[in-house]
Amino acid sequence: MDAILAKKPLKWAELGFQYIKADFRYSAVFQKGNWLPGNLISEENLNIHEGAPSLHYAQQCFEGMKAQTTQDGRVVLFRPTLNSERMNRTASRLLMPEVPQDLFIKAVEEAVRANYAWIPPHGSGAALYVRPMLIGVGENLGLKPAQAFEFRVFVSPVGPYYKSSGLAAISLAVSEFDRAAPQGTGSYKAGANYAGGLLATLKAQELGASEALYLDSASHRFIDEAGSANIVILLKSGELITPSSNAILPSITRRSVLEIAAEQFGIKTEERAIDLRIEFDSFAEMSACGTAAVLSPVGRVYFDSEWHIVNGDGYSVGPVMQKLYDSLIQLQRGEVEDKFGWLHEVEI
Ligand code: PLP
Ligand code: COI
């Protein structure tokens, strides 16, 4: 479908992270061992069986990425093949069929292209969030995999994920609940991981925090991740560290930030276990990172019944996170040369 080129009259700079109904979404169905030809549809509601395993047993997963308008008017995605690989890793874990990478990319491209009018303009600070999802549909009652699946990609223009706009520091509160067991599904993008986190997020917000921070569920000592983002920490020694854990989502943003830090700024990086209480005083800067979160500096962390300031005043943004953030978003918005080859252009 050709893109409709006139933009929607939205206040792009004022958008938060909310669903806004765009005109089209892509849908493909897997039945009897095969993917049937998919297509763009305008209906946003799904019509699925009341016994569908995605509804009862959470046999479903999703992905998240952003499409951005570059300075010269192109539309680009950021490393979408990594989202495709991650969705297939999750699908296999949940006994769902893999979505072939060419179908995944075609669906994302078609959904973005058809909704060109909803892609925020360059410089607005907003982006088009792309949400691919794979769900078990069809009639079922016992605990067994679905017989049929729907792969759907919808989009929504979004602004910043956290309420503090721009690059202002957020705060995290250590959760009393565990997010994921060591050999559980924490490293997969399964919706079930998030349902259990809703109460943790609410409790964190009641404490005045932006979001929950999870420690490893075996010892409650080591940092795992935040509810919707991974964690990166700059030590006072100048090293950039991030938790090694098999219970966290392997974030594409984190991987990219670490590569930018090492390659562009010569910062030493390490993925290792991080003992929150023992190491906190050696933190110089801390951030939450993810597609929605981008790179959000963390100013304060609540644990052991009190707030702890991450260096500084607890509100401002440290110089290293600032330069990593700038480099990341300039790259994602096509404002600098794509030295890493991470941008994927969507022909409009
Ligand atoms: N961790 C969790 C729990 C997430 O939901 C996300 C978001 O996708 C991330 C980390 C960040 O991953 P990515 O950078 O690939 O978006
Ligand atoms: C993303 O960053 O894409 C996510 O999926 C996180 C989600 C909780 C909004």
Coordinates of C-alpha atoms and ligand atoms in Angstrom, one line a residue:
M1 CA 0.0 0.0 0.0
D2 CA 1.3 3.5 -0.8
A3 CA 1.9 5.8 2.1
I4 CA -0.6 8.6 2.6
L5 CA 1.9 11.5 2.9
A6 CA 0.0 14.2 4.9
K7 CA 0.8 14.0 8.6
K8 CA -1.9 13.8 11.3
P9 CA -2.5 17.0 13.2
L10 CA -1.1 15.7 16.5
K11 CA 0.8 17.7 19.1
W12 CA 3.9 15.5 18.6
A13 CA 6.0 17.1 21.3
E14 CA 3.3 16.5 23.9
L15 CA 2.8 12.8 23.4
G16 CA 3.3 10.4 26.2
F17 CA 3.6 6.6 26.0
Q18 CA 0.0 5.9 25.2
Y19 CA -1.9 3.9 22.6
I20 CA -3.2 6.1 19.8
K21 CA -5.1 4.3 17.1
A22 CA -3.3 4.4 13.8
D23 CA -5.1 3.5 10.5
F24 CA -3.6 0.1 9.8
R25 CA -2.1 -3.0 11.4
Y26 CA -0.6 -6.1 9.8
S27 CA -2.0 -9.5 10.6
A28 CA -0.9 -13.0 9.6
V29 CA -2.3 -16.4 10.8
F30 CA -0.5 -19.7 11.4
Q31 CA -2.7 -22.7 10.9
K32 CA -2.0 -26.4 10.3
G33 CA 1.7 -25.9 10.3
N34 CA 1.9 -23.0 7.8
W35 CA 1.8 -19.2 7.8
L36 CA -1.1 -18.1 5.6
P37 CA -0.5 -14.9 3.5
G38 CA -0.8 -11.8 5.8
N39 CA -2.2 -8.4 5.0
L40 CA -2.9 -4.9 6.3
I41 CA -6.2 -4.5 8.1
S42 CA -7.9 -1.5 9.7
E43 CA -9.8 -3.2 12.5
E44 CA -7.9 -2.9 15.8
N45 CA -10.0 -5.3 17.8
L46 CA -9.1 -9.0 17.7
N47 CA -11.8 -11.6 17.5
I48 CA -10.5 -14.6 19.3
H49 CA -12.0 -17.7 20.9
E50 CA -12.8 -17.5 24.7
G51 CA -10.7 -20.7 25.2
A52 CA -7.6 -19.2 23.5
P53 CA -4.3 -20.2 25.3
S54 CA -3.0 -16.7 25.0
L55 CA -5.9 -15.6 27.3
H56 CA -5.7 -18.4 29.9
Y57 CA -2.2 -19.7 29.9
A58 CA -0.3 -16.6 28.5
Q59 CA 0.9 -18.3 25.4
Q60 CA 1.9 -15.1 23.8
C61 CA 4.9 -12.8 23.4
F62 CA 5.6 -9.4 21.9
E63 CA 8.4 -7.1 20.7
G64 CA 8.9 -3.4 20.7
M65 CA 10.9 -1.1 18.4
K66 CA 10.7 2.5 17.1
A67 CA 10.5 4.0 13.6
Q68 CA 11.9 7.5 13.3
T69 CA 12.0 10.2 10.7
T70 CA 15.5 11.3 9.8
Q71 CA 16.7 14.8 9.1
D72 CA 16.5 14.2 5.4
G73 CA 13.0 12.7 5.6
R74 CA 13.8 9.0 5.5
V75 CA 12.0 6.6 7.8
V76 CA 14.3 4.2 9.7
L77 CA 14.0 1.3 12.2
F78 CA 16.7 0.5 14.7
R79 CA 18.2 -3.0 14.4
P80 CA 14.9 -4.8 13.7
T81 CA 16.4 -8.1 12.8
L82 CA 17.5 -8.4 16.5
N83 CA 13.8 -8.0 17.5
S84 CA 13.0 -10.7 15.0
E85 CA 15.6 -13.0 16.5
R86 CA 14.4 -12.3 20.0
M87 CA 10.8 -12.9 19.1
N88 CA 11.7 -16.3 17.7
R89 CA 13.7 -17.2 20.7
T90 CA 10.7 -16.4 22.9
A91 CA 8.4 -18.2 20.5
S92 CA 10.4 -21.4 20.8
R93 CA 10.5 -21.2 24.6
L94 CA 6.7 -20.9 24.6
L95 CA 6.1 -23.6 22.0
M96 CA 4.9 -21.2 19.4
P97 CA 5.9 -21.2 15.7
E98 CA 8.7 -19.0 14.7
V99 CA 7.8 -16.0 12.6
P100 CA 10.1 -16.2 9.5
Q101 CA 12.4 -13.1 9.5
D102 CA 11.2 -12.0 6.1
L103 CA 7.6 -12.1 7.3
F104 CA 8.5 -10.2 10.5
I105 CA 10.4 -7.5 8.6
K106 CA 7.7 -7.2 5.8
A107 CA 4.9 -6.9 8.4
V108 CA 6.8 -4.2 10.3
E109 CA 7.7 -2.3 7.1
E110 CA 4.1 -2.5 5.8
A111 CA 2.6 -1.4 9.1
V112 CA 5.1 1.6 9.3
R113 CA 4.6 2.5 5.6
A114 CA 0.8 2.4 5.7
N115 CA 0.8 4.6 8.8
Y116 CA 3.2 7.2 7.4
A117 CA 0.8 9.9 8.5
W118 CA 1.3 8.8 12.1
I119 CA 5.1 8.8 12.1
P120 CA 6.3 11.8 14.2
P121 CA 8.3 14.4 12.2
H122 CA 12.1 14.7 12.8
G123 CA 12.9 17.0 15.7
S124 CA 9.6 16.4 17.5
G125 CA 11.2 14.2 20.1
A126 CA 8.4 11.6 19.4
A127 CA 8.7 8.3 17.5
L128 CA 6.4 5.7 16.0
Y129 CA 6.4 2.7 18.4
V130 CA 6.0 -0.6 16.7
R131 CA 4.5 -3.5 18.6
P132 CA 4.8 -6.9 17.0
M133 CA 2.9 -9.6 18.9
L134 CA 2.4 -13.4 18.6
I135 CA -0.6 -15.0 20.3
G136 CA -2.0 -18.4 20.6
V137 CA -5.6 -18.3 19.3
G138 CA -8.3 -20.9 18.7
E139 CA -10.3 -23.2 20.9
N140 CA -8.5 -24.9 23.8
L141 CA -9.1 -25.9 27.4
G142 CA -6.4 -28.2 28.7
L143 CA -2.8 -26.9 29.3
K144 CA -1.4 -27.5 25.8
P145 CA -0.1 -25.3 23.0
A146 CA -2.6 -23.5 20.7
Q147 CA -3.4 -25.0 17.3
A148 CA -3.4 -21.6 15.6
F149 CA -1.5 -18.4 16.1
E150 CA -1.9 -14.8 15.0
F151 CA 1.1 -12.5 14.4
R152 CA 0.1 -8.9 14.4
V153 CA 2.0 -5.7 14.2
F154 CA 0.4 -2.4 15.3
V155 CA 1.9 1.0 15.7
S156 CA 1.3 4.1 17.8
P157 CA 3.0 7.4 17.9
V158 CA 4.7 7.9 21.3
G159 CA 6.6 10.4 23.4
P160 CA 8.8 9.7 26.4
Y161 CA 8.1 6.6 28.5
Y162 CA 8.7 8.1 31.8
K163 CA 6.7 11.2 32.9
S164 CA 9.8 13.3 33.4
S165 CA 10.3 14.7 29.9
G166 CA 13.5 14.9 28.0
L167 CA 16.6 13.5 29.8
A168 CA 15.6 14.2 33.4
A169 CA 16.6 11.6 36.1
I170 CA 14.0 9.0 37.1
S171 CA 13.9 7.0 40.4
L172 CA 13.6 3.3 41.0
A173 CA 12.4 1.4 44.1
V174 CA 13.6 -2.1 44.8
S175 CA 10.7 -4.5 44.6
E176 CA 9.8 -6.8 47.4
F177 CA 8.5 -9.2 44.6
D178 CA 10.6 -11.3 42.3
R179 CA 10.3 -10.7 38.6
A180 CA 11.7 -14.0 37.3
A181 CA 13.2 -17.2 38.5
P182 CA 16.8 -18.0 37.5
Q183 CA 15.8 -20.7 35.1
G184 CA 12.4 -19.2 34.4
T185 CA 11.2 -17.0 31.5
G186 CA 12.8 -13.7 32.5
S187 CA 15.1 -13.5 29.5
Y188 CA 12.1 -13.9 27.1
K189 CA 9.7 -11.2 26.1
A190 CA 6.7 -13.1 27.3
G191 CA 3.7 -11.1 28.5
A192 CA 3.4 -13.3 31.5
N193 CA 6.6 -11.6 32.9
Y194 CA 4.8 -8.3 32.9
A195 CA 1.5 -9.2 34.5
G196 CA 3.4 -10.2 37.7
G197 CA 5.2 -6.9 37.6
L198 CA 2.1 -4.7 37.6
L199 CA 1.8 -4.7 41.4
A200 CA 5.5 -4.2 41.8
T201 CA 5.3 -1.1 39.6
L202 CA 2.3 0.2 41.6
K203 CA 4.1 -0.3 44.9
A204 CA 7.2 1.5 43.5
Q205 CA 5.0 4.4 42.3
E206 CA 3.4 4.6 45.7
L207 CA 6.8 5.2 47.1
G208 CA 7.2 8.0 44.6
A209 CA 9.5 6.1 42.2
S210 CA 9.1 6.0 38.5
E211 CA 9.4 2.2 38.3
A212 CA 10.4 -1.0 40.1
L213 CA 13.9 -2.3 40.3
Y214 CA 14.3 -6.1 40.6
L215 CA 17.1 -7.9 42.3
D216 CA 17.9 -11.5 41.5
S217 CA 15.3 -13.8 43.0
A218 CA 17.8 -16.4 44.3
S219 CA 19.7 -14.1 46.7
H220 CA 18.1 -10.6 46.5
R221 CA 21.5 -9.1 46.3
F222 CA 22.3 -8.6 42.6
I223 CA 20.7 -6.1 40.3
D224 CA 18.6 -7.7 37.6
E225 CA 16.6 -5.0 35.8
A226 CA 13.8 -2.5 36.0
G227 CA 10.2 -3.3 35.1
S228 CA 10.5 -2.2 31.5
A229 CA 14.3 -1.6 31.0
N230 CA 17.8 -3.0 31.6
I231 CA 20.3 -1.2 33.8
V232 CA 23.7 0.3 33.0
I233 CA 26.0 1.8 35.6
L234 CA 29.0 4.0 35.3
L235 CA 31.4 3.3 38.1
K236 CA 33.5 6.1 39.7
S237 CA 36.5 4.2 38.2
G238 CA 35.1 5.1 34.7
E239 CA 34.0 1.6 33.8
L240 CA 30.5 1.0 32.4
I241 CA 29.0 -2.1 33.9
T242 CA 25.7 -4.0 33.4
P243 CA 24.2 -7.0 35.2
S244 CA 24.9 -10.4 33.8
S245 CA 21.8 -12.5 34.6
N246 CA 19.9 -15.1 32.8
A247 CA 16.7 -13.7 34.2
I248 CA 16.7 -10.4 32.4
L249 CA 15.6 -9.4 28.9
P250 CA 18.6 -9.1 26.5
S251 CA 18.0 -5.5 25.7
I252 CA 18.9 -4.3 22.2
T253 CA 19.3 -0.8 23.5
R254 CA 21.7 -1.9 26.2
R255 CA 23.8 -3.9 23.7
S256 CA 23.9 -0.8 21.5
V257 CA 24.8 1.6 24.3
L258 CA 27.7 -0.7 25.4
E259 CA 29.0 -0.8 21.8
I260 CA 28.8 3.0 21.5
A261 CA 30.5 3.4 24.8
A262 CA 33.4 1.1 23.9
E263 CA 33.8 1.9 20.2
Q264 CA 33.1 5.6 20.2
F265 CA 34.3 6.7 23.6
G266 CA 36.8 4.0 24.5
I267 CA 35.0 3.3 27.7
K268 CA 35.7 -0.1 29.3
T269 CA 32.5 -2.1 29.6
E270 CA 31.8 -5.3 31.5
E271 CA 28.7 -7.5 32.0
R272 CA 28.9 -9.0 35.5
A273 CA 26.9 -9.6 38.7
I274 CA 26.4 -6.3 40.6
D275 CA 25.8 -6.4 44.3
L276 CA 23.5 -3.4 44.9
R277 CA 24.2 -2.8 48.6
I278 CA 28.0 -3.5 48.5
E279 CA 28.6 -1.6 45.3
F280 CA 26.2 1.3 45.5
D281 CA 28.7 3.8 46.8
S282 CA 31.0 3.2 43.8
F283 CA 28.2 4.2 41.3
A284 CA 28.9 7.5 39.6
E285 CA 25.9 7.4 37.1
M286 CA 23.1 4.9 36.5
S287 CA 20.6 4.6 33.8
A288 CA 17.6 2.4 32.7
C289 CA 17.7 1.6 29.0
G290 CA 15.3 0.2 26.5
T291 CA 13.3 1.0 23.4
A292 CA 10.6 2.8 25.3
A293 CA 12.9 4.1 28.1
V294 CA 15.8 5.0 25.6
L295 CA 18.5 5.9 28.2
S296 CA 16.9 7.3 31.3
P297 CA 19.3 8.4 34.0
V298 CA 18.4 7.1 37.5
G299 CA 19.0 9.7 40.2
R300 CA 17.7 7.8 43.2
V301 CA 17.1 4.2 44.3
Y302 CA 14.9 3.1 47.2
F303 CA 16.1 0.1 49.1
D304 CA 16.3 -1.0 52.8
S305 CA 13.6 1.5 53.7
E306 CA 15.3 4.6 52.4
W307 CA 16.2 6.6 49.4
H308 CA 19.8 6.4 48.2
I309 CA 21.2 9.1 45.9
V310 CA 23.2 8.0 42.9
N311 CA 26.0 10.6 43.3
G312 CA 25.1 14.3 42.5
D313 CA 21.8 15.7 43.6
G314 CA 19.6 12.8 42.6
Y315 CA 17.9 14.8 39.8
S316 CA 20.4 15.9 37.3
V317 CA 22.0 14.0 34.5
G318 CA 25.6 12.9 34.6
P319 CA 28.0 13.8 31.8
V320 CA 28.7 10.3 30.5
M321 CA 25.0 9.2 30.4
Q322 CA 24.3 12.5 28.6
K323 CA 26.9 11.8 25.9
L324 CA 25.8 8.2 25.5
Y325 CA 22.2 9.3 25.2
D326 CA 23.1 12.0 22.7
S327 CA 25.1 9.5 20.6
L328 CA 22.3 6.9 20.7
I329 CA 19.4 9.2 19.7
Q330 CA 21.5 11.0 17.1
L331 CA 22.2 7.6 15.6
Q332 CA 18.6 6.4 15.8
R333 CA 17.3 9.6 14.2
G334 CA 19.9 9.5 11.4
E335 CA 21.6 12.7 12.5
V336 CA 25.0 11.2 12.3
E337 CA 26.7 8.7 10.1
D338 CA 25.4 5.2 10.7
K339 CA 28.9 3.8 11.4
F340 CA 27.6 0.6 12.9
G341 CA 25.1 -0.2 10.1
W342 CA 22.2 -0.3 12.6
L343 CA 19.6 1.6 10.7
H344 CA 17.0 -0.2 8.5
E345 CA 15.3 2.2 6.0
V346 CA 11.6 1.7 5.2
E347 CA 10.9 2.7 1.6
I348 CA 8.0 5.0 1.6
Ligands
PLP1 N1 13.8 -5.2 29.9 C1 12.5 -5.3 29.8 C2 11.7 -6.1 30.9 C3 11.8 -4.8 28.7 O1 10.5 -4.8 28.6 C4 12.5 -4.1 27.8 C5 11.8 -3.5 26.6 O2 11.8 -4.0 25.6 C6 13.9 -4.0 27.9 C7 14.5 -4.5 29.0 C8 14.7 -3.3 26.9 O3 14.9 -4.0 25.7 P1 15.1 -3.3 24.3 O4 16.2 -2.4 24.5 O5 15.4 -4.4 23.4 O6 13.8 -2.6 24.0
COI2 C1 9.8 -1.6 25.1 O1 10.6 -0.8 25.6 O2 9.7 -1.7 23.9 C2 9.0 -2.4 25.9 O3 8.4 -3.4 25.4 C3 8.7 -2.1 27.3 C4 7.2 -2.0 27.6 C5 6.9 -2.2 29.0 C6 6.7 -0.7 27.1

